[in-house]
Amino acid sequence: MQFKKVIMTQPKTRERIEEKADTLFYENGFEATSFADIAEAVGISRGNFYHHFKSKDDILDAVIRRRLAKTRCMLGEWEADAPPKARILSFIRILLTNQTKIMAFGCPVGTLTTELAKLDHVAHERAADIFTLFRDWLAEQFRALGHDDAKALALHLLGRTQGITVMASTYHDEDYLASEVAALEGWLDALSDKPSLKG
Amino acid sequence: MQFKKVIMTQPKTRERIEEKADTLFYENGFEATSFADIAEAVGISRGNFYHHFKSKDDILDAVIRRRLAKTRCMLGEWEADAPPKARILSFIRILLTNQTKIMAFGCPVGTLTTELAKLDHVAHERAADIFTLFRDWLAEQFRALGHDDAKALALHLLGRTQGITVMASTYHDEDYLASEVAALEGWLDALSDKPSLKG
DNA sequence: GACAAATTAGGACGGCTGTCCTAATTGCTG
DNA sequence: CAGCAATTAGGACAGCCGTCCTAATTTGTC
């Protein structure tokens, strides 16, 4: 019954640590988030951490793995009986879905990747993998729409959304965000007419 | 002769502290840069700091003020006997001028603003002022080109460049950077033909 | 050269960091 | 209920953080 024990008991505390660490890393940054912060948010003792994770970097790994999984899940949902163009639209509209958090803290993926790059952290590549997940998925959709420069289009769209999150959080301006999302939708529409222009 | 003393002696050490702090904040982040780091880079004692700055936030203020001044200076240079469109092009091409640093650390303005937003730091607005400097200057150029949505165009261009810096530093991909700069130049060209489309 | 001011070096300080250890508690198994 | 494993709490630890103080040194002026 050893197996059952591992499966049944781990999820509770470990899962809660990952969850709280995830949001704290997002809202306050990885470096600025201390063990004490996470412990307080979860409601456990500091010393207890090392039974679940062997270091802070280990928690970061878990958080990134968690985000990768959630992203895969979200992309999967967008594929449900929707044509490629509608799928790309779903991607664009997370800017509106997560509007409040984006205007306060920017993009979870972009800001983490940027911070880890400055820290010369080994996990930087792992964090970039989340971007790669989006990129490859978007490229697949563009390819389905008949574009042969699908990867470049995917990267272009990723960059556009990243820029929007940076400026939206800088000025906390929801009108800017809305108008840029509209512009992005217009770009996607125009793309159908002339399949090789990036605009 | 008190006046002369203040003018002549201050610039040396204080200026060097600001300079080193500026690059360290850029390359490693504000939070991750310690007093010891700056002291070592400048080559002075830690305790000596408080004769020039009264706190770390005070150094941050000085760094931001310094960046504002340098930005104003740069914008001024771009105005030298060049038509508005060429001035905007100068802005776009800093992405190529600073290519190496951007691919390693992203945009100095964007990354600092993002970090300060997460830290809930009072200096966030001051950092955003650097963006505003660019925005207003760009809007002025777009207005000179006959666009009535000049401010929106300026914000759009700022966002585009920010997104490019994020993705370029994520993947360290100079081909992406080059092609996006080309796309941005194409966008600027197309803008001349139909003055009210954002693309 | 004497004197005062500006500048510097070096260390003390309380507090927080990530890490680790140990003892107590809980929960499951037989 | 006994016994064992999993989990927890709490604190010790070395080290670094930003801050502050004091004493020594340098600098410029009369």
Short mmCIF file of C-alpha atoms (C1' of nucleotides) in Angstrom, two decimals:
data_model
loop_
_atom_site.label_atom_id
_atom_site.label_comp_id
_atom_site.label_asym_id
_atom_site.label_seq_id
_atom_site.Cartn_x
_atom_site.Cartn_y
_atom_site.Cartn_z
CA MET A 1 0.00 0.00 0.00
CA GLN A 2 3.05 2.19 -0.14
CA PHE A 3 2.06 3.33 -3.60
CA LYS A 4 -1.37 4.41 -2.49
CA LYS A 5 0.15 6.47 0.31
CA VAL A 6 2.42 8.40 -2.01
CA ILE A 7 -0.41 9.14 -4.39
CA MET A 8 -2.94 10.11 -1.77
CA THR A 9 -0.95 12.20 0.68
CA GLN A 10 1.46 14.21 -1.49
CA PRO A 11 -1.04 16.21 -3.50
CA LYS A 12 -2.45 18.18 -0.61
CA THR A 13 0.46 20.23 0.74
CA ARG A 14 2.82 19.95 -2.22
CA GLU A 15 0.09 21.05 -4.59
CA ARG A 16 -0.78 24.01 -2.39
CA ILE A 17 2.87 25.09 -2.21
CA GLU A 18 3.17 24.96 -5.98
CA GLU A 19 -0.04 26.91 -6.41
CA LYS A 20 0.87 29.70 -4.01
CA ALA A 21 4.45 29.87 -5.24
CA ASP A 22 3.12 30.16 -8.78
CA THR A 23 1.01 33.23 -8.06
CA LEU A 24 3.68 34.81 -5.80
CA PHE A 25 6.37 34.36 -8.46
CA TYR A 26 4.00 35.98 -10.90
CA GLU A 27 2.84 38.89 -8.77
CA ASN A 28 6.05 39.71 -6.90
CA GLY A 29 8.76 38.09 -8.98
CA PHE A 30 10.85 34.97 -8.30
CA GLU A 31 13.79 36.66 -6.56
CA ALA A 32 11.56 38.88 -4.44
CA THR A 33 9.51 35.93 -3.21
CA SER A 34 11.01 34.37 -0.08
CA PHE A 35 10.41 31.03 1.57
CA ALA A 36 8.72 32.88 4.41
CA ASP A 37 6.29 34.47 1.94
CA ILE A 38 5.29 31.13 0.47
CA ALA A 39 5.07 29.49 3.89
CA GLU A 40 2.80 32.24 5.15
CA ALA A 41 0.58 32.07 2.05
CA VAL A 42 0.24 28.29 2.36
CA GLY A 43 -0.07 28.38 6.13
CA ILE A 44 2.73 25.98 6.99
CA SER A 45 6.04 26.13 8.83
CA ARG A 46 9.17 27.23 6.98
CA GLY A 47 11.22 24.22 7.98
CA ASN A 48 8.60 21.90 6.63
CA PHE A 49 9.42 22.90 3.05
CA TYR A 50 12.36 20.63 2.60
CA HIS A 51 10.24 17.57 2.99
CA HIS A 52 8.52 18.47 -0.29
CA PHE A 53 11.21 20.42 -2.16
CA LYS A 54 14.94 20.28 -1.75
CA SER A 55 15.59 23.92 -2.69
CA LYS A 56 14.00 27.11 -3.96
CA ASP A 57 15.11 26.27 -7.47
CA ASP A 58 13.29 22.99 -7.05
CA ILE A 59 10.07 24.91 -6.39
CA LEU A 60 10.74 27.03 -9.47
CA ASP A 61 11.13 23.86 -11.52
CA ALA A 62 7.82 22.57 -10.20
CA VAL A 63 6.11 25.90 -10.95
CA ILE A 64 7.43 25.88 -14.52
CA ARG A 65 6.38 22.26 -14.99
CA ARG A 66 2.99 23.20 -13.64
CA ARG A 67 2.68 26.11 -16.07
CA LEU A 68 3.73 23.90 -18.96
CA ALA A 69 1.01 21.42 -18.05
CA LYS A 70 -1.66 24.09 -17.67
CA THR A 71 -0.65 25.63 -20.98
CA ARG A 72 -0.86 22.26 -22.75
CA CYS A 73 -4.28 21.82 -21.21
CA MET A 74 -5.47 25.24 -22.35
CA LEU A 75 -4.19 24.73 -25.88
CA GLY A 76 -6.00 21.40 -25.94
CA GLU A 77 -9.26 23.06 -25.00
CA TRP A 78 -8.90 25.64 -27.75
CA GLU A 79 -8.61 22.89 -30.30
CA ALA A 80 -12.05 21.50 -29.44
CA ASP A 81 -14.12 21.59 -32.61
CA ALA A 82 -12.88 25.04 -33.60
CA PRO A 83 -11.24 26.00 -36.92
CA PRO A 84 -7.58 27.16 -36.86
CA LYS A 85 -8.44 30.84 -37.18
CA ALA A 86 -10.80 30.70 -34.20
CA ARG A 87 -8.06 28.94 -32.22
CA ILE A 88 -5.64 31.79 -32.89
CA LEU A 89 -8.38 34.18 -31.85
CA SER A 90 -8.68 32.34 -28.56
CA PHE A 91 -4.99 32.96 -28.03
CA ILE A 92 -5.29 36.66 -28.81
CA ARG A 93 -8.19 37.04 -26.44
CA ILE A 94 -6.42 35.76 -23.35
CA LEU A 95 -5.22 39.36 -23.26
CA LEU A 96 -8.82 40.33 -22.47
CA THR A 97 -9.59 37.29 -20.32
CA ASN A 98 -6.66 38.02 -18.03
CA GLN A 99 -6.90 41.77 -18.45
CA THR A 100 -6.83 42.72 -14.77
CA LYS A 101 -3.82 40.60 -13.86
CA ILE A 102 -1.95 41.60 -17.01
CA MET A 103 -2.41 45.30 -16.32
CA ALA A 104 -1.04 44.76 -12.82
CA PHE A 105 1.77 42.25 -13.38
CA GLY A 106 2.30 41.80 -17.11
CA CYS A 107 2.53 38.38 -18.76
CA PRO A 108 3.46 35.50 -16.42
CA VAL A 109 5.62 33.85 -19.08
CA GLY A 110 7.33 36.95 -20.41
CA THR A 111 8.15 38.48 -17.05
CA LEU A 112 9.49 35.23 -15.61
CA THR A 113 11.64 34.55 -18.66
CA THR A 114 12.99 38.09 -18.59
CA GLU A 115 13.82 37.90 -14.88
CA LEU A 116 15.55 34.53 -15.20
CA ALA A 117 17.61 35.84 -18.12
CA LYS A 118 18.92 38.67 -15.93
CA LEU A 119 19.64 36.29 -13.07
CA ASP A 120 21.56 33.99 -15.42
CA HIS A 121 19.38 31.26 -13.98
CA VAL A 122 19.60 27.72 -15.36
CA ALA A 123 15.81 27.54 -15.46
CA HIS A 124 15.69 30.25 -18.12
CA GLU A 125 15.52 27.71 -20.93
CA ARG A 126 12.82 25.75 -19.14
CA ALA A 127 10.77 28.93 -18.81
CA ALA A 128 11.32 29.68 -22.49
CA ASP A 129 9.84 26.26 -23.22
CA ILE A 130 6.45 27.68 -22.27
CA PHE A 131 6.87 30.22 -25.06
CA THR A 132 7.92 27.41 -27.38
CA LEU A 133 4.74 25.54 -26.54
CA PHE A 134 2.68 28.53 -27.66
CA ARG A 135 4.91 29.17 -30.65
CA ASP A 136 4.72 25.66 -32.06
CA TRP A 137 0.99 25.43 -31.44
CA LEU A 138 0.39 28.78 -33.16
CA ALA A 139 2.64 27.78 -36.04
CA GLU A 140 0.55 24.65 -36.47
CA GLN A 141 -2.59 26.76 -36.76
CA PHE A 142 -1.01 29.14 -39.26
CA ARG A 143 0.16 26.18 -41.30
CA ALA A 144 -3.37 24.83 -41.31
CA LEU A 145 -4.44 28.19 -42.73
CA GLY A 146 -2.05 27.69 -45.64
CA HIS A 147 0.86 29.89 -44.57
CA ASP A 148 4.31 28.56 -45.34
CA ASP A 149 6.00 31.09 -43.03
CA ALA A 150 3.99 29.71 -40.15
CA LYS A 151 6.80 29.77 -37.57
CA ALA A 152 7.66 33.38 -38.31
CA LEU A 153 4.00 34.34 -38.06
CA ALA A 154 3.74 32.56 -34.72
CA LEU A 155 6.80 34.37 -33.37
CA HIS A 156 5.46 37.65 -34.70
CA LEU A 157 2.13 37.16 -32.94
CA LEU A 158 3.87 36.13 -29.72
CA GLY A 159 5.97 39.28 -29.84
CA ARG A 160 2.95 41.46 -30.52
CA THR A 161 1.12 40.09 -27.48
CA GLN A 162 4.22 40.45 -25.31
CA GLY A 163 4.60 44.09 -26.25
CA ILE A 164 0.97 44.74 -25.47
CA THR A 165 1.33 43.23 -21.98
CA VAL A 166 4.38 45.38 -21.25
CA MET A 167 2.72 48.64 -22.27
CA ALA A 168 -0.61 47.72 -20.67
CA SER A 169 1.07 47.10 -17.31
CA THR A 170 3.21 50.21 -17.67
CA TYR A 171 0.26 52.56 -18.08
CA HIS A 172 -2.55 50.40 -16.62
CA ASP A 173 -4.47 51.45 -19.73
CA GLU A 174 -7.36 49.18 -20.70
CA ASP A 175 -8.34 51.26 -23.73
CA TYR A 176 -4.89 50.68 -25.20
CA LEU A 177 -5.22 46.97 -24.50
CA ALA A 178 -8.64 46.77 -26.14
CA SER A 179 -7.58 48.70 -29.23
CA GLU A 180 -4.43 46.62 -29.65
CA VAL A 181 -6.41 43.40 -29.39
CA ALA A 182 -8.74 44.78 -32.07
CA ALA A 183 -5.73 45.65 -34.22
CA LEU A 184 -4.41 42.12 -33.76
CA GLU A 185 -7.74 40.65 -34.83
CA GLY A 186 -7.66 42.93 -37.87
CA TRP A 187 -4.17 41.69 -38.64
CA LEU A 188 -5.40 38.10 -38.46
CA ASP A 189 -8.29 38.90 -40.79
CA ALA A 190 -6.03 40.64 -43.29
CA LEU A 191 -3.74 37.64 -43.19
CA SER A 192 -6.43 35.45 -44.73
CA ASP A 193 -6.60 37.68 -47.81
CA LYS A 194 -2.89 37.90 -48.56
CA PRO A 195 -1.22 34.87 -46.94
CA SER A 196 2.38 36.10 -46.93
CA LEU A 197 2.37 39.58 -45.45
CA LYS A 198 3.19 40.25 -41.83
CA GLY A 199 2.18 43.91 -41.69
CA MET B 1 34.56 79.11 -3.57
CA GLN B 2 32.11 76.73 -1.98
CA PHE B 3 30.18 76.55 -5.22
CA LYS B 4 33.21 75.57 -7.21
CA LYS B 5 33.98 72.75 -4.79
CA VAL B 6 30.53 71.22 -5.10
CA ILE B 7 30.66 71.35 -8.87
CA MET B 8 34.20 70.04 -9.20
CA THR B 9 34.37 67.24 -6.65
CA GLN B 10 30.94 65.57 -6.79
CA PRO B 11 30.97 64.37 -10.39
CA LYS B 12 33.81 61.92 -10.01
CA THR B 13 32.60 59.27 -7.54
CA ARG B 14 28.89 60.01 -7.63
CA GLU B 15 28.89 59.87 -11.40
CA ARG B 16 30.76 56.58 -11.39
CA ILE B 17 28.31 55.08 -8.90
CA GLU B 18 25.35 56.12 -11.05
CA GLU B 19 26.99 54.72 -14.15
CA LYS B 20 27.83 51.33 -12.67
CA ALA B 21 24.48 51.07 -10.87
CA ASP B 22 22.76 51.84 -14.17
CA THR B 23 24.38 48.95 -16.02
CA LEU B 24 24.05 46.55 -13.05
CA PHE B 25 20.35 47.35 -12.66
CA TYR B 26 19.98 46.68 -16.37
CA GLU B 27 21.99 43.48 -16.59
CA ASN B 28 21.08 41.84 -13.26
CA GLY B 29 17.93 43.63 -12.20
CA PHE B 30 17.34 46.21 -9.48
CA GLU B 31 16.45 43.82 -6.65
CA ALA B 32 19.23 41.39 -7.48
CA THR B 33 21.87 44.14 -7.44
CA SER B 34 23.32 44.68 -3.98
CA PHE B 35 25.30 47.54 -2.52
CA ALA B 36 28.29 45.25 -2.41
CA ASP B 37 27.95 44.62 -6.15
CA ILE B 38 27.94 48.31 -6.98
CA ALA B 39 30.77 49.05 -4.55
CA GLU B 40 32.90 46.33 -6.10
CA ALA B 41 32.17 47.52 -9.63
CA VAL B 42 33.05 51.13 -8.74
CA GLY B 43 35.99 50.11 -6.59
CA ILE B 44 35.01 51.90 -3.38
CA SER B 45 34.07 50.92 0.15
CA ARG B 46 30.48 49.98 0.98
CA GLY B 47 30.17 52.37 3.88
CA ASN B 48 31.21 55.24 1.69
CA PHE B 49 27.93 55.07 -0.23
CA TYR B 50 25.87 57.03 2.21
CA HIS B 51 27.92 60.13 1.69
CA HIS B 52 26.62 60.30 -1.88
CA PHE B 53 23.22 58.59 -1.62
CA LYS B 54 21.01 58.21 1.40
CA SER B 55 19.49 54.87 0.37
CA LYS B 56 19.28 52.30 -2.40
CA ASP B 57 16.06 53.87 -3.62
CA ASP B 58 17.96 57.13 -3.85
CA ILE B 59 20.40 55.48 -6.26
CA LEU B 60 17.47 54.15 -8.27
CA ASP B 61 16.07 57.68 -8.49
CA ALA B 62 19.41 58.95 -9.74
CA VAL B 63 19.65 56.15 -12.30
CA ILE B 64 16.16 56.91 -13.62
CA ARG B 65 16.94 60.65 -13.74
CA ARG B 66 20.11 59.78 -15.60
CA ARG B 67 18.24 57.63 -18.11
CA LEU B 68 15.66 60.35 -18.63
CA ALA B 69 18.44 62.83 -19.40
CA LYS B 70 20.23 60.46 -21.77
CA THR B 71 16.95 59.72 -23.54
CA ARG B 72 16.19 63.41 -23.96
CA CYS B 73 19.68 63.84 -25.35
CA MET B 74 19.27 60.99 -27.81
CA LEU B 75 15.88 62.22 -29.01
CA GLY B 76 17.43 65.64 -29.51
CA GLU B 77 20.14 64.19 -31.70
CA TRP B 78 17.62 62.35 -33.84
CA GLU B 79 15.87 65.62 -34.56
CA ALA B 80 18.97 67.12 -36.18
CA ASP B 81 18.05 68.07 -39.73
CA ALA B 82 16.08 64.87 -40.33
CA PRO B 83 12.46 64.62 -41.49
CA PRO B 84 9.91 63.06 -39.09
CA LYS B 85 9.84 59.70 -40.84
CA ALA B 86 13.63 59.36 -40.62
CA ARG B 87 13.42 60.23 -36.93
CA ILE B 88 10.97 57.39 -36.32
CA LEU B 89 13.29 55.13 -38.25
CA SER B 90 16.11 56.11 -35.92
CA PHE B 91 13.93 54.96 -33.04
CA ILE B 92 13.15 51.63 -34.70
CA ARG B 93 16.79 50.99 -35.41
CA ILE B 94 17.99 51.23 -31.82
CA LEU B 95 16.84 47.61 -31.81
CA LEU B 96 19.73 46.90 -34.16
CA THR B 97 22.16 49.35 -32.57
CA ASN B 98 21.77 47.74 -29.16
CA GLN B 99 21.20 44.26 -30.56
CA THR B 100 23.74 42.43 -28.42
CA LYS B 101 22.59 43.88 -25.10
CA ILE B 102 18.92 43.50 -26.01
CA MET B 103 19.32 39.83 -26.85
CA ALA B 104 21.01 39.30 -23.48
CA PHE B 105 18.99 41.53 -21.16
CA GLY B 106 15.96 42.85 -23.02
CA CYS B 107 14.99 46.53 -23.04
CA PRO B 108 16.38 48.59 -20.14
CA VAL B 109 13.18 50.61 -19.84
CA GLY B 110 10.70 47.78 -20.23
CA THR B 111 12.42 45.36 -17.89
CA LEU B 112 12.93 47.97 -15.16
CA THR B 113 9.32 49.17 -15.36
CA THR B 114 8.07 45.58 -15.23
CA GLU B 115 10.22 44.74 -12.22
CA LEU B 116 9.21 47.86 -10.30
CA ALA B 117 5.55 47.11 -11.00
CA LYS B 118 5.92 43.69 -9.37
CA LEU B 119 7.79 45.17 -6.41
CA ASP B 120 5.04 47.76 -5.94
CA HIS B 121 7.86 50.27 -5.92
CA VAL B 122 7.11 53.98 -5.72
CA ALA B 123 9.62 54.62 -8.52
CA HIS B 124 7.46 52.70 -10.98
CA GLU B 125 5.82 55.87 -12.25
CA ARG B 126 9.16 57.60 -12.58
CA ALA B 127 10.43 54.70 -14.67
CA ALA B 128 7.29 54.85 -16.80
CA ASP B 129 8.15 58.49 -17.48
CA ILE B 130 10.98 57.26 -19.71
CA PHE B 131 8.38 55.49 -21.82
CA THR B 132 6.30 58.66 -21.83
CA LEU B 133 9.28 60.60 -23.11
CA PHE B 134 9.52 58.25 -26.09
CA ARG B 135 5.76 58.13 -26.55
CA ASP B 136 5.26 61.88 -26.69
CA TRP B 137 8.26 62.36 -28.94
CA LEU B 138 7.04 59.66 -31.33
CA ALA B 139 3.52 61.11 -31.28
CA GLU B 140 4.98 64.45 -32.27
CA GLN B 141 6.65 62.86 -35.29
CA PHE B 142 3.49 61.02 -36.32
CA ARG B 143 1.53 64.25 -36.02
CA ALA B 144 4.08 65.97 -38.24
CA LEU B 145 3.38 63.22 -40.77
CA GLY B 146 -0.30 64.16 -40.75
CA HIS B 147 -1.73 61.44 -38.50
CA ASP B 148 -4.48 62.53 -36.15
CA ASP B 149 -4.21 59.31 -34.10
CA ALA B 150 -0.59 60.14 -33.38
CA LYS B 151 -0.60 59.11 -29.72
CA ALA B 152 -2.15 55.72 -30.46
CA LEU B 153 0.39 55.16 -33.22
CA ALA B 154 3.20 56.05 -30.84
CA LEU B 155 1.91 53.61 -28.21
CA HIS B 156 1.49 50.96 -30.86
CA LEU B 157 5.06 51.37 -32.04
CA LEU B 158 6.36 51.32 -28.46
CA GLY B 159 4.49 48.09 -27.82
CA ARG B 160 5.79 46.52 -30.99
CA THR B 161 9.40 47.26 -30.05
CA GLN B 162 8.84 46.00 -26.50
CA GLY B 163 7.49 42.71 -27.75
CA ILE B 164 10.44 42.31 -30.06
CA THR B 165 12.91 42.82 -27.20
CA VAL B 166 11.13 40.23 -25.06
CA MET B 167 11.15 37.54 -27.75
CA ALA B 168 14.66 38.40 -28.92
CA SER B 169 16.04 37.96 -25.40
CA THR B 170 13.98 34.82 -24.85
CA TYR B 171 15.41 33.01 -27.86
CA HIS B 172 18.60 35.02 -28.44
CA ASP B 173 17.52 35.02 -32.07
CA GLU B 174 19.02 37.77 -34.22
CA ASP B 175 17.24 36.65 -37.38
CA TYR B 176 13.92 37.18 -35.67
CA LEU B 177 15.08 40.61 -34.52
CA ALA B 178 16.20 41.61 -38.00
CA SER B 179 13.02 40.43 -39.69
CA GLU B 180 10.82 42.17 -37.15
CA VAL B 181 12.72 45.43 -37.62
CA ALA B 182 12.18 45.03 -41.36
CA ALA B 183 8.47 44.42 -40.75
CA LEU B 184 8.32 47.55 -38.59
CA GLU B 185 9.96 49.59 -41.34
CA GLY B 186 7.43 48.17 -43.78
CA TRP B 187 4.66 49.18 -41.42
CA LEU B 188 6.03 52.71 -41.28
CA ASP B 189 6.19 52.86 -45.07
CA ALA B 190 2.63 51.58 -45.47
CA LEU B 191 1.52 54.18 -42.98
CA SER B 192 2.48 56.97 -45.38
CA ASP B 193 0.10 55.61 -48.01
CA LYS B 194 -2.97 55.17 -45.84
CA PRO B 195 -2.57 57.48 -42.82
CA SER B 196 -5.12 55.89 -40.48
CA LEU B 197 -4.43 52.17 -40.42
CA LYS B 198 -2.44 50.53 -37.69
CA GLY B 199 -1.97 47.13 -39.27
"C1'" DG C 1 52.39 74.49 7.03
"C1'" DA C 2 47.87 74.83 9.72
"C1'" DC C 3 43.20 74.32 9.65
"C1'" DA C 4 38.63 73.04 8.20
"C1'" DA C 5 35.79 70.63 5.07
"C1'" DA C 6 34.97 66.94 2.07
"C1'" DT C 7 35.67 62.30 1.23
"C1'" DT C 8 36.86 57.76 2.33
"C1'" DA C 9 37.48 53.03 4.66
"C1'" DG C 10 35.99 49.67 7.68
"C1'" DG C 11 33.23 47.64 10.61
"C1'" DA C 12 28.93 47.17 13.73
"C1'" DC C 13 23.92 46.54 13.77
"C1'" DG C 14 19.51 44.11 13.42
"C1'" DG C 15 17.01 41.66 10.25
"C1'" DC C 16 16.14 38.56 6.68
"C1'" DT C 17 17.79 34.90 3.40
"C1'" DG C 18 18.01 29.81 2.02
"C1'" DT C 19 19.29 25.65 4.14
"C1'" DC C 20 19.39 22.06 7.36
"C1'" DC C 21 18.51 19.38 11.75
"C1'" DT C 22 15.83 17.46 15.34
"C1'" DA C 23 11.95 16.50 17.95
"C1'" DA C 24 7.04 16.19 18.10
"C1'" DT C 25 2.85 15.03 15.90
"C1'" DT C 26 -0.15 12.83 12.79
"C1'" DG C 27 -2.05 9.03 10.10
"C1'" DC C 28 -1.98 4.54 8.36
"C1'" DT C 29 -1.06 -0.51 8.85
"C1'" DG C 30 -1.16 -4.89 11.06
"C1'" DC D 1 -3.91 -0.83 20.48
"C1'" DA D 2 1.09 -0.99 19.06
"C1'" DG D 3 4.34 0.32 15.82
"C1'" DC D 4 6.06 2.39 11.91
"C1'" DA D 5 6.23 5.78 8.29
"C1'" DA D 6 4.93 10.20 6.68
"C1'" DT D 7 4.41 14.74 7.85
"C1'" DT D 8 4.93 18.69 10.54
"C1'" DA D 9 6.75 22.58 13.65
"C1'" DG D 10 10.31 25.22 15.30
"C1'" DG D 11 14.55 26.67 15.70
"C1'" DA D 12 19.79 26.76 14.62
"C1'" DC D 13 23.14 28.05 11.15
"C1'" DA D 14 26.19 30.91 8.32
"C1'" DG D 15 25.86 34.46 5.21
"C1'" DC D 16 24.23 38.45 3.03
"C1'" DC D 17 21.15 42.48 3.00
"C1'" DG D 18 20.56 47.75 3.61
"C1'" DT D 19 21.75 51.02 6.98
"C1'" DC D 20 24.43 53.67 10.00
"C1'" DC D 21 28.49 55.25 12.80
"C1'" DT D 22 33.14 56.54 13.64
"C1'" DA D 23 37.76 57.26 12.72
"C1'" DA D 24 41.21 58.03 9.28
"C1'" DT D 25 42.54 60.17 5.12
"C1'" DT D 26 42.54 63.33 1.49
"C1'" DT D 27 41.65 67.86 -0.39
"C1'" DG D 28 41.47 72.74 -0.83
"C1'" DT D 29 42.02 77.37 1.46
"C1'" DC D 30 44.20 80.86 4.17
#
